[in-house]
Every structure is written in structure tokens, then in C-alpha cells.
Amino acid sequence: MAGREREIEAFDLVVARTELSRPARSMVLTGLRGVGKTVLLNRLRGIAENHDWLTIRLEGRTGKSGDREFRRDFARELQIASRRFASLKGKEAVTQFLRTVTSFSAGIGITGISLGVQTDPARATSGSLDIDLRDLVDDVGAAMRSLNKGVAVFIDEMQDLGDETLSAFVAAQHYAGQRELPFFVVGAGLPNLPGRLAEARSYAERLFEYRPIGKLNRQDAEESFTVPAGRAGGEFEHEALDRLVQASGCYPYFIQEFGSALWEVAISTPFTQEDAETAVAAGLRRLDAGFFPSRWDRATPRERDYMNAMAKDGEGPSGTGEIASRLGRKVTSLGKLRGELVSKGLIYSPEYGRVAFTVPGMADFIERQNLELPRQ
Ligand SMILES: Nc1ncnc2c1ncn2[C@@H]1O[C@H](COP(=O)(O)OP(=O)(O)OP(=O)(O)O)[C@@H](O)[C@H]1O
Ligand SMILES: [Mg+2]
């Protein structure tokens, strides 16, 4: 994990402040596809786990039943994570928390994971996520505070949550802050996530510290090639490393792909410029067969036309008016199409009237593809 020290330190501080009963602000990681949000989120969870916090990891899901499944996941994961605390039942606050969690999960239909307590019919049984989350924040938060710990709910792909679920979690975070309870929602998602959170609750901006996660700096990118290779005795000629770093654009996912291609194509070390060239070609072929099409194929033909028009601006962003005129359409008539591309996670709006790809290198991929398959 190169280049993410600042985020790790910031989260360390959240944990430390919480254990000193000082207020702390939760974090939301945002960035393009493949920049390393998920690995960083998992790392932050590891920190909370090392401090014996109650942690849960969830992933937003798209689709009609996405939110219902997400709530089930939440209840099940909460029930499972709470088992660790079942042996501390002697403490009143802990017993109450175990009972509230059990009531909540039972209400959602989760059975078979016992915490060894009765349900509490008066807590977290309203069936409204908003209200039940407050009971959970109160009771789990109070128990964790009595143990000098915290609760952290890590939500990846958070932009995929439906409006109601998103607002309920933001409201829960707000409520926890007001009550000074150690409950944290730590999110990760595409660059449109802050906007979605603000739409859900206008005060969201003050609740979370937004941390944009981007490509690595040059030195960190180099080390992402050299350090793992070095462990296996691999060394780089200067030009080889230059070529690989340049081709990767310092994006973690591409570093990973070109790095692993290098091991497959190189016969001996130190790696030469020719090895690097071959690895870049092989890595690109693999990206063009997997990473890019897995996104591209989600778009309808009309949505692809839209992205084709965007690709003319390279990595962008593109003006929505400009795209419309390229397509010979009115901007207003393309609003719905644009909205669908955003909700599919393919594009986002970095500022009003502009759009950009969520996938680094997408414009080049589209151009490469257009060269291979001339459009009829
Ligand atoms: N800081 C880093 N240093 C080295 N490698 C990294 C770093 N961050 C991520 N990677 C590698 O890059 C790849 C992509 O990371 P990850 O899946 O976390 O991205 P992501 O932002 O969650 O992408 P997506 O939006 O598609 O879910 C992984 O293979 C990961 O191991
Ligand atoms: Mg991810």
C-alpha cells in the first residue's frame, strides 16, 4: 500500500480520539475506478479491528432489490460481529446492545446466529430503518463507550445505495454526533458520492471528512513496481521502470496489471526496456479484454454513442453542451441518458455542466476499440 499514509493516519486519529472520548469526524473515500478505495477501506477496517472495535463491512448494490439485500447484509453482519461481545454479558450496557441487535436482526428475518439473549420488543423493531438505526446507535454506541471502543460500519460502493438507505445512514451518523456516541459510517465510492450524500441530507458535508483518493505520485508508483519485485529478486533497468510507470499513468490497478504481465513475459532480471514494452502490450490486451469491456458492455448502444462523443475530449471532463452538439441533439434531451450513465457508475459530473469517465483510461480504450472495429 503505497502513498496512502495520510488517510491511514487520519483514521488512526479517529480511533485514538474516540478512545479518549473526544469527538471525531468520520471519513468518506472517493475516487475513480481502480485507484485503491477498496484496499484502503479494508485497511482502515483492519485498524479498527486491531483496536477490538465492533466493525462491519458492507457493499452497496444496484438493482431493484439491492437495498433490501443490503439491509439483510447489514443485519446479518451486525449479528455476527456482535458475537465477539457475547461473553461480556455481565455488563448491563452490553446486554442491552446484544438484545437490541437481536431484535433488529429478527425483524429482518435473520435467524440462527444466537447472541444468547432475549429480544427486546421495544428496541429496533419499528421496521423503519431510520428509526431502528437510532436505537442501534444508542444501544451499540453506549455499550462500546462503556468498553472504550467504537463501532464502525464500512460501506464500499456507497454511491449504489438507494436514497432511503443512504439517508438513514447519514441521519444515523448525525444522530451519533449529537449524542457523542462512538458510531462511524466510513464510506468509499465514486466521485459522485459526496453529491449523493448531500442530496440525501443537506448536513452531510459537515459530517464526513471527504478524502479524494487519486493516482499515486511518481515515487510511490515506482515503488509499487520495485518493492514487490525486489522481494522476489527482480530488478529494473532505468528505462524499463520509466516505461512501465508512464504506461500505468500511476494508477494502482494498471500498475498491478502491468507488473504482473512483466513477470509473465520477462525471462530474466534485470528487466529491460524490451521486457517492459512487451509487458505493456500484454497488460493492455488484458485490460482491453476485461477491465474496460466489463464497464463498456453495461452501456446500451445510445449510451455508448454518448461515451464515444465524450472520448473526443480524451480523459475530459467534457461539456454537456459540447457533447450534445457532437451528437446533433439538445442538451435537455440527453439528461435522462446522462443520468443512466451516472447511475451505472460509468460517468460522473465533476462540476455543473460537465461530465467525465469514472474509469481512468476509458477514452483511450474507446479510441483503440474504434480503430479495431470501424463503426458502420
Ligand atoms: N496504494 C496502493 N499501492 C499499491 N497497489 C494498490 C494501492 N491501492 C490499490 N492497489 C492495487 O490496485 C488494484 C485496485 O484497487 P481497488 O480494487 O482497491 O480499487 P477501487 O478504487 O476499489 O476500484 P473500483 O472502483 O473498481 O472498486 C488492486 O489490485 C490493489 O491491490
Ligand atoms: Mg472497489
Tab-separated table of N, CA and C in Angstrom, residues 39-149:
chain	number	residue	atom	x	y	z
A	39	VAL	N	-9.099	-1.437	-1.232
A	39	VAL	CA	-7.999	-1.933	-0.396
A	39	VAL	C	-7.751	-0.992	0.781
A	40	LEU	N	-7.926	0.299	0.549
A	40	LEU	CA	-7.717	1.251	1.644
A	40	LEU	C	-8.824	1.115	2.703
A	41	LEU	N	-10.046	0.964	2.236
A	41	LEU	CA	-11.157	0.789	3.181
A	41	LEU	C	-10.930	-0.455	4.046
A	42	ASN	N	-10.464	-1.533	3.402
A	42	ASN	CA	-10.186	-2.756	4.160
A	42	ASN	C	-9.071	-2.539	5.173
A	43	ARG	N	-8.118	-1.733	4.778
A	43	ARG	CA	-7.011	-1.428	5.676
A	43	ARG	C	-7.520	-0.661	6.902
A	44	LEU	N	-8.403	0.309	6.667
A	44	LEU	CA	-8.951	1.089	7.783
A	44	LEU	C	-9.747	0.168	8.710
A	45	ARG	N	-10.462	-0.748	8.094
A	45	ARG	CA	-11.206	-1.689	8.932
A	45	ARG	C	-10.244	-2.498	9.802
A	46	GLY	N	-9.131	-2.889	9.199
A	46	GLY	CA	-8.132	-3.645	9.955
A	46	GLY	C	-7.656	-2.881	11.189
A	47	ILE	N	-7.519	-1.559	11.035
A	47	ILE	CA	-7.080	-0.732	12.168
A	47	ILE	C	-8.126	-0.803	13.289
A	48	ALA	N	-9.392	-0.626	12.923
A	48	ALA	CA	-10.462	-0.675	13.931
A	48	ALA	C	-10.531	-2.057	14.585
A	49	GLU	N	-10.334	-3.090	13.766
A	49	GLU	CA	-10.350	-4.460	14.291
A	49	GLU	C	-9.226	-4.670	15.308
A	50	ASN	N	-8.053	-4.131	14.962
A	50	ASN	CA	-6.919	-4.274	15.884
A	50	ASN	C	-7.185	-3.619	17.226
A	51	HIS	N	-8.074	-2.641	17.217
A	51	HIS	CA	-8.439	-1.988	18.477
A	51	HIS	C	-9.657	-2.635	19.106
A	52	ASP	N	-10.044	-3.809	18.594
A	52	ASP	CA	-11.189	-4.551	19.123
A	52	ASP	C	-12.500	-3.797	19.033
A	53	TRP	N	-12.629	-2.957	18.002
A	53	TRP	CA	-13.899	-2.294	17.782
A	53	TRP	C	-14.887	-3.273	17.166
A	54	LEU	N	-16.152	-2.897	17.247
A	54	LEU	CA	-17.150	-3.662	16.515
A	54	LEU	C	-17.146	-3.116	15.085
A	55	THR	N	-16.797	-3.952	14.117
A	55	THR	CA	-16.749	-3.459	12.734
A	55	THR	C	-17.606	-4.330	11.823
A	56	ILE	N	-18.129	-3.688	10.805
A	56	ILE	CA	-18.917	-4.393	9.792
A	56	ILE	C	-18.466	-3.866	8.449
A	57	ARG	N	-18.419	-4.743	7.443
A	57	ARG	CA	-18.094	-4.288	6.101
A	57	ARG	C	-19.230	-4.662	5.159
A	58	LEU	N	-19.698	-3.663	4.421
A	58	LEU	CA	-20.837	-3.875	3.526
A	58	LEU	C	-20.529	-3.272	2.170
A	59	GLU	N	-21.344	-3.652	1.190
A	59	GLU	CA	-21.150	-3.107	-0.139
A	59	GLU	C	-22.503	-2.695	-0.698
A	60	GLY	N	-22.593	-1.465	-1.204
A	60	GLY	CA	-23.830	-1.011	-1.830
A	60	GLY	C	-24.095	-1.846	-3.069
A	61	ARG	N	-25.373	-2.100	-3.339
A	61	ARG	CA	-25.697	-2.893	-4.520
A	61	ARG	C	-26.699	-2.141	-5.372
A	62	THR	N	-26.554	-2.319	-6.670
A	62	THR	CA	-27.512	-1.670	-7.569
A	62	THR	C	-28.703	-2.601	-7.765
A	63	GLY	N	-29.653	-2.141	-8.516
A	63	GLY	CA	-30.787	-3.007	-8.868
A	63	GLY	C	-31.945	-2.841	-7.917
A	64	LYS	N	-33.063	-3.404	-8.334
A	64	LYS	CA	-34.324	-3.190	-7.628
A	64	LYS	C	-34.291	-3.709	-6.203
A	65	SER	N	-33.746	-4.918	-6.014
A	65	SER	CA	-33.765	-5.475	-4.662
A	65	SER	C	-32.457	-5.171	-3.933
A	66	GLY	N	-31.610	-4.311	-4.543
A	66	GLY	CA	-30.299	-4.019	-3.968
A	66	GLY	C	-30.364	-3.553	-2.526
A	67	ASP	N	-31.279	-2.623	-2.254
A	67	ASP	CA	-31.350	-2.070	-0.911
A	67	ASP	C	-31.857	-3.078	0.110
A	68	ARG	N	-32.810	-3.896	-0.330
A	68	ARG	CA	-33.343	-4.891	0.610
A	68	ARG	C	-32.239	-5.881	0.990
A	69	GLU	N	-31.487	-6.292	-0.016
A	69	GLU	CA	-30.376	-7.215	0.260
A	69	GLU	C	-29.317	-6.547	1.133
A	70	PHE	N	-29.100	-5.275	0.872
A	70	PHE	CA	-28.120	-4.539	1.670
A	70	PHE	C	-28.535	-4.527	3.142
A	71	ARG	N	-29.814	-4.306	3.412
A	71	ARG	CA	-30.280	-4.284	4.809
A	71	ARG	C	-30.133	-5.647	5.468
A	72	ARG	N	-30.397	-6.679	4.687
A	72	ARG	CA	-30.210	-8.037	5.223
A	72	ARG	C	-28.746	-8.270	5.555
A	73	ASP	N	-27.879	-7.846	4.630
A	73	ASP	CA	-26.435	-7.991	4.875
A	73	ASP	C	-26.057	-7.250	6.152
A	74	PHE	N	-26.606	-6.060	6.287
A	74	PHE	CA	-26.283	-5.243	7.464
A	74	PHE	C	-26.699	-5.971	8.741
A	75	ALA	N	-27.930	-6.455	8.758
A	75	ALA	CA	-28.419	-7.130	9.966
A	75	ALA	C	-27.592	-8.384	10.264
A	76	ARG	N	-27.296	-9.148	9.220
A	76	ARG	CA	-26.558	-10.393	9.437
A	76	ARG	C	-25.141	-10.100	9.921
A	77	GLU	N	-24.484	-9.159	9.256
A	77	GLU	CA	-23.111	-8.831	9.638
A	77	GLU	C	-23.040	-8.251	11.050
A	78	LEU	N	-24.056	-7.471	11.397
A	78	LEU	CA	-24.088	-6.877	12.735
A	78	LEU	C	-24.233	-7.973	13.798
A	79	GLN	N	-25.121	-8.904	13.485
A	79	GLN	CA	-25.342	-10.020	14.396
A	79	GLN	C	-24.044	-10.822	14.573
A	80	ILE	N	-23.375	-11.101	13.456
A	80	ILE	CA	-22.137	-11.894	13.512
A	80	ILE	C	-21.048	-11.131	14.278
A	81	ALA	N	-20.895	-9.830	13.961
A	81	ALA	CA	-19.829	-9.047	14.598
A	81	ALA	C	-20.086	-8.906	16.103
A	82	SER	N	-21.354	-8.962	16.508
A	82	SER	CA	-21.684	-8.771	17.919
A	82	SER	C	-21.336	-9.987	18.777
A	83	ARG	N	-21.158	-11.138	18.106
A	83	ARG	CA	-20.872	-12.356	18.869
A	83	ARG	C	-19.642	-12.225	19.745
A	84	ARG	N	-18.663	-11.468	19.232
A	84	ARG	CA	-17.426	-11.256	19.985
A	84	ARG	C	-17.668	-10.685	21.359
A	85	PHE	N	-18.828	-9.980	21.506
A	85	PHE	CA	-19.085	-9.281	22.759
A	85	PHE	C	-20.022	-10.057	23.681
A	86	ALA	N	-20.449	-11.242	23.192
A	86	ALA	CA	-21.439	-12.010	23.954
A	86	ALA	C	-20.899	-12.449	25.317
A	87	SER	N	-19.584	-12.607	25.404
A	87	SER	CA	-19.011	-13.065	26.678
A	87	SER	C	-18.994	-11.947	27.722
A	88	LEU	N	-19.295	-10.705	27.302
A	88	LEU	CA	-19.253	-9.574	28.246
A	88	LEU	C	-20.649	-9.240	28.760
A	89	LYS	N	-21.538	-10.242	28.675
A	89	LYS	CA	-22.943	-10.015	29.021
A	89	LYS	C	-23.172	-9.495	30.430
A	90	GLY	N	-22.187	-9.681	31.303
A	90	GLY	CA	-22.339	-9.199	32.676
A	90	GLY	C	-22.615	-7.698	32.738
A	91	LYS	N	-22.109	-6.985	31.765
A	91	LYS	CA	-22.293	-5.526	31.770
A	91	LYS	C	-23.682	-5.189	31.244
A	92	GLU	N	-24.371	-4.329	31.966
A	92	GLU	CA	-25.751	-4.012	31.583
A	92	GLU	C	-25.835	-3.417	30.178
A	93	ALA	N	-24.947	-2.460	29.885
A	93	ALA	CA	-24.984	-1.808	28.567
A	93	ALA	C	-24.753	-2.829	27.457
A	94	VAL	N	-23.895	-3.829	27.733
A	94	VAL	CA	-23.610	-4.831	26.704
A	94	VAL	C	-24.832	-5.729	26.494
A	95	THR	N	-25.465	-6.122	27.572
A	95	THR	CA	-26.668	-6.956	27.438
A	95	THR	C	-27.725	-6.233	26.610
A	96	GLN	N	-27.914	-4.944	26.903
A	96	GLN	CA	-28.921	-4.190	26.151
A	96	GLN	C	-28.554	-4.141	24.670
A	97	PHE	N	-27.301	-3.904	24.393
A	97	PHE	CA	-26.872	-3.847	22.986
A	97	PHE	C	-27.113	-5.188	22.288
A	98	LEU	N	-26.790	-6.282	22.960
A	98	LEU	CA	-26.993	-7.600	22.338
A	98	LEU	C	-28.479	-7.851	22.084
A	99	ARG	N	-29.305	-7.395	23.020
A	99	ARG	CA	-30.760	-7.597	22.857
A	99	ARG	C	-31.286	-6.746	21.697
A	100	THR	N	-30.833	-5.522	21.602
A	100	THR	CA	-31.306	-4.637	20.526
A	100	THR	C	-30.880	-5.175	19.152
A	101	VAL	N	-29.637	-5.628	19.083
A	101	VAL	CA	-29.159	-6.200	17.816
A	101	VAL	C	-29.994	-7.435	17.460
A	102	THR	N	-30.268	-8.259	18.462
A	102	THR	CA	-31.053	-9.470	18.205
A	102	THR	C	-32.467	-9.124	17.724
A	103	SER	N	-33.072	-8.105	18.325
A	103	SER	CA	-34.413	-7.688	17.891
A	103	SER	C	-34.377	-7.207	16.447
A	104	PHE	N	-33.382	-6.391	16.157
A	104	PHE	CA	-33.279	-5.818	14.817
A	104	PHE	C	-33.125	-6.928	13.773
A	105	SER	N	-32.209	-7.857	14.024
A	105	SER	CA	-31.985	-8.922	13.032
A	105	SER	C	-33.206	-9.810	12.909
A	106	ALA	N	-33.844	-10.095	14.030
A	106	ALA	CA	-35.037	-10.949	13.973
A	106	ALA	C	-36.095	-10.270	13.112
A	107	GLY	N	-36.230	-8.949	13.263
A	107	GLY	CA	-37.218	-8.201	12.478
A	107	GLY	C	-36.951	-8.290	10.987
A	108	ILE	N	-35.673	-8.427	10.627
A	108	ILE	CA	-35.324	-8.501	9.210
A	108	ILE	C	-35.327	-9.948	8.726
A	109	GLY	N	-35.518	-10.866	9.664
A	109	GLY	CA	-35.628	-12.270	9.268
A	109	GLY	C	-34.328	-13.046	9.357
A	110	ILE	N	-33.365	-12.510	10.111
A	110	ILE	CA	-32.100	-13.231	10.292
A	110	ILE	C	-32.233	-14.120	11.523
A	111	THR	N	-32.050	-15.414	11.331
A	111	THR	CA	-32.133	-16.316	12.481
A	111	THR	C	-30.916	-17.232	12.455
A	112	GLY	N	-30.733	-17.952	13.524
A	112	GLY	CA	-29.682	-18.968	13.521
A	112	GLY	C	-28.335	-18.495	14.030
A	113	ILE	N	-28.213	-17.198	14.359
A	113	ILE	CA	-26.954	-16.728	14.954
A	113	ILE	C	-27.323	-16.174	16.315
A	114	SER	N	-27.157	-16.960	17.367
A	114	SER	CA	-27.640	-16.522	18.674
A	114	SER	C	-26.584	-15.736	19.436
A	115	LEU	N	-27.046	-14.680	20.106
A	115	LEU	CA	-26.157	-13.926	20.983
A	115	LEU	C	-26.442	-14.278	22.433
A	116	GLY	N	-27.304	-15.282	22.636
A	116	GLY	CA	-27.583	-15.770	23.991
A	116	GLY	C	-28.422	-14.826	24.838
A	117	VAL	N	-29.200	-13.966	24.196
A	117	VAL	CA	-30.091	-13.066	24.947
A	117	VAL	C	-31.483	-13.084	24.300
A	118	GLN	N	-32.449	-12.592	25.039
A	118	GLN	CA	-33.805	-12.444	24.501
A	118	GLN	C	-33.866	-11.175	23.646
A	119	THR	N	-34.844	-11.147	22.750
A	119	THR	CA	-35.053	-9.904	22.009
A	119	THR	C	-35.647	-8.862	22.958
A	120	ASP	N	-35.540	-7.592	22.572
A	120	ASP	CA	-36.198	-6.531	23.335
A	120	ASP	C	-37.256	-5.930	22.412
A	121	PRO	N	-38.526	-6.268	22.662
A	121	PRO	CA	-39.572	-5.853	21.716
A	121	PRO	C	-39.696	-4.339	21.579
A	122	ALA	N	-39.090	-3.587	22.494
A	122	ALA	CA	-39.230	-2.134	22.433
A	122	ALA	C	-38.092	-1.458	21.661
A	123	ARG	N	-37.114	-2.228	21.214
A	123	ARG	CA	-35.945	-1.605	20.570
A	123	ARG	C	-35.727	-2.129	19.160
A	124	ALA	N	-35.515	-1.214	18.236
A	124	ALA	CA	-35.144	-1.524	16.846
A	124	ALA	C	-36.101	-2.494	16.160
A	125	THR	N	-37.382	-2.341	16.446
A	125	THR	CA	-38.363	-3.254	15.839
A	125	THR	C	-39.432	-2.499	15.061
A	126	SER	N	-39.197	-1.228	14.763
A	126	SER	CA	-40.241	-0.449	14.074
A	126	SER	C	-40.374	-0.857	12.608
A	127	GLY	N	-39.330	-1.453	12.071
A	127	GLY	CA	-39.369	-1.804	10.649
A	127	GLY	C	-38.965	-0.630	9.760
A	128	SER	N	-38.788	0.557	10.358
A	128	SER	CA	-38.288	1.692	9.578
A	128	SER	C	-36.796	1.817	9.871
A	129	LEU	N	-35.996	1.749	8.823
A	129	LEU	CA	-34.546	1.714	9.017
A	129	LEU	C	-34.057	2.940	9.774
A	130	ASP	N	-34.629	4.089	9.421
A	130	ASP	CA	-34.272	5.352	10.056
A	130	ASP	C	-34.380	5.270	11.579
A	131	ILE	N	-35.546	4.817	12.023
A	131	ILE	CA	-35.824	4.762	13.464
A	131	ILE	C	-35.023	3.653	14.130
A	132	ASP	N	-34.990	2.497	13.481
A	132	ASP	CA	-34.270	1.367	14.087
A	132	ASP	C	-32.775	1.648	14.206
A	133	LEU	N	-32.244	2.367	13.209
A	133	LEU	CA	-30.821	2.692	13.282
A	133	LEU	C	-30.518	3.567	14.497
A	134	ARG	N	-31.445	4.441	14.829
A	134	ARG	CA	-31.227	5.284	16.021
A	134	ARG	C	-31.140	4.445	17.283
A	135	ASP	N	-32.054	3.464	17.397
A	135	ASP	CA	-31.995	2.573	18.565
A	135	ASP	C	-30.650	1.844	18.596
A	136	LEU	N	-30.221	1.397	17.407
A	136	LEU	CA	-28.944	0.680	17.347
A	136	LEU	C	-27.785	1.595	17.740
A	137	VAL	N	-27.807	2.819	17.197
A	137	VAL	CA	-26.730	3.766	17.522
A	137	VAL	C	-26.700	4.001	19.027
A	138	ASP	N	-27.878	4.214	19.611
A	138	ASP	CA	-27.958	4.442	21.062
A	138	ASP	C	-27.381	3.274	21.848
A	139	ASP	N	-27.850	2.070	21.530
A	139	ASP	CA	-27.514	0.938	22.395
A	139	ASP	C	-26.139	0.355	22.106
A	140	VAL	N	-25.812	0.235	20.813
A	140	VAL	CA	-24.477	-0.276	20.485
A	140	VAL	C	-23.445	0.778	20.891
A	141	GLY	N	-23.771	2.041	20.603
A	141	GLY	CA	-22.856	3.127	20.946
A	141	GLY	C	-22.593	3.185	22.446
A	142	ALA	N	-23.647	3.089	23.243
A	142	ALA	CA	-23.464	3.163	24.700
A	142	ALA	C	-22.614	2.002	25.202
A	143	ALA	N	-22.862	0.814	24.655
A	143	ALA	CA	-22.084	-0.356	25.096
A	143	ALA	C	-20.615	-0.172	24.729
A	144	MET	N	-20.363	0.287	23.505
A	144	MET	CA	-18.971	0.448	23.076
A	144	MET	C	-18.293	1.540	23.897
A	145	ARG	N	-19.055	2.583	24.205
A	145	ARG	CA	-18.443	3.639	25.004
A	145	ARG	C	-18.058	3.111	26.382
A	146	SER	N	-18.917	2.239	26.925
A	146	SER	CA	-18.600	1.701	28.247
A	146	SER	C	-17.352	0.812	28.197
A	147	LEU	N	-17.019	0.339	27.004
A	147	LEU	CA	-15.825	-0.507	26.846
A	147	LEU	C	-14.636	0.289	26.299
A	148	ASN	N	-14.856	1.604	26.096
A	148	ASN	CA	-13.825	2.449	25.475
A	148	ASN	C	-13.482	2.052	24.053
A	149	LYS	N	-14.500	1.583	23.334
A	149	LYS	CA	-14.285	1.185	21.938
A	149	LYS	C	-15.249	1.968	21.062
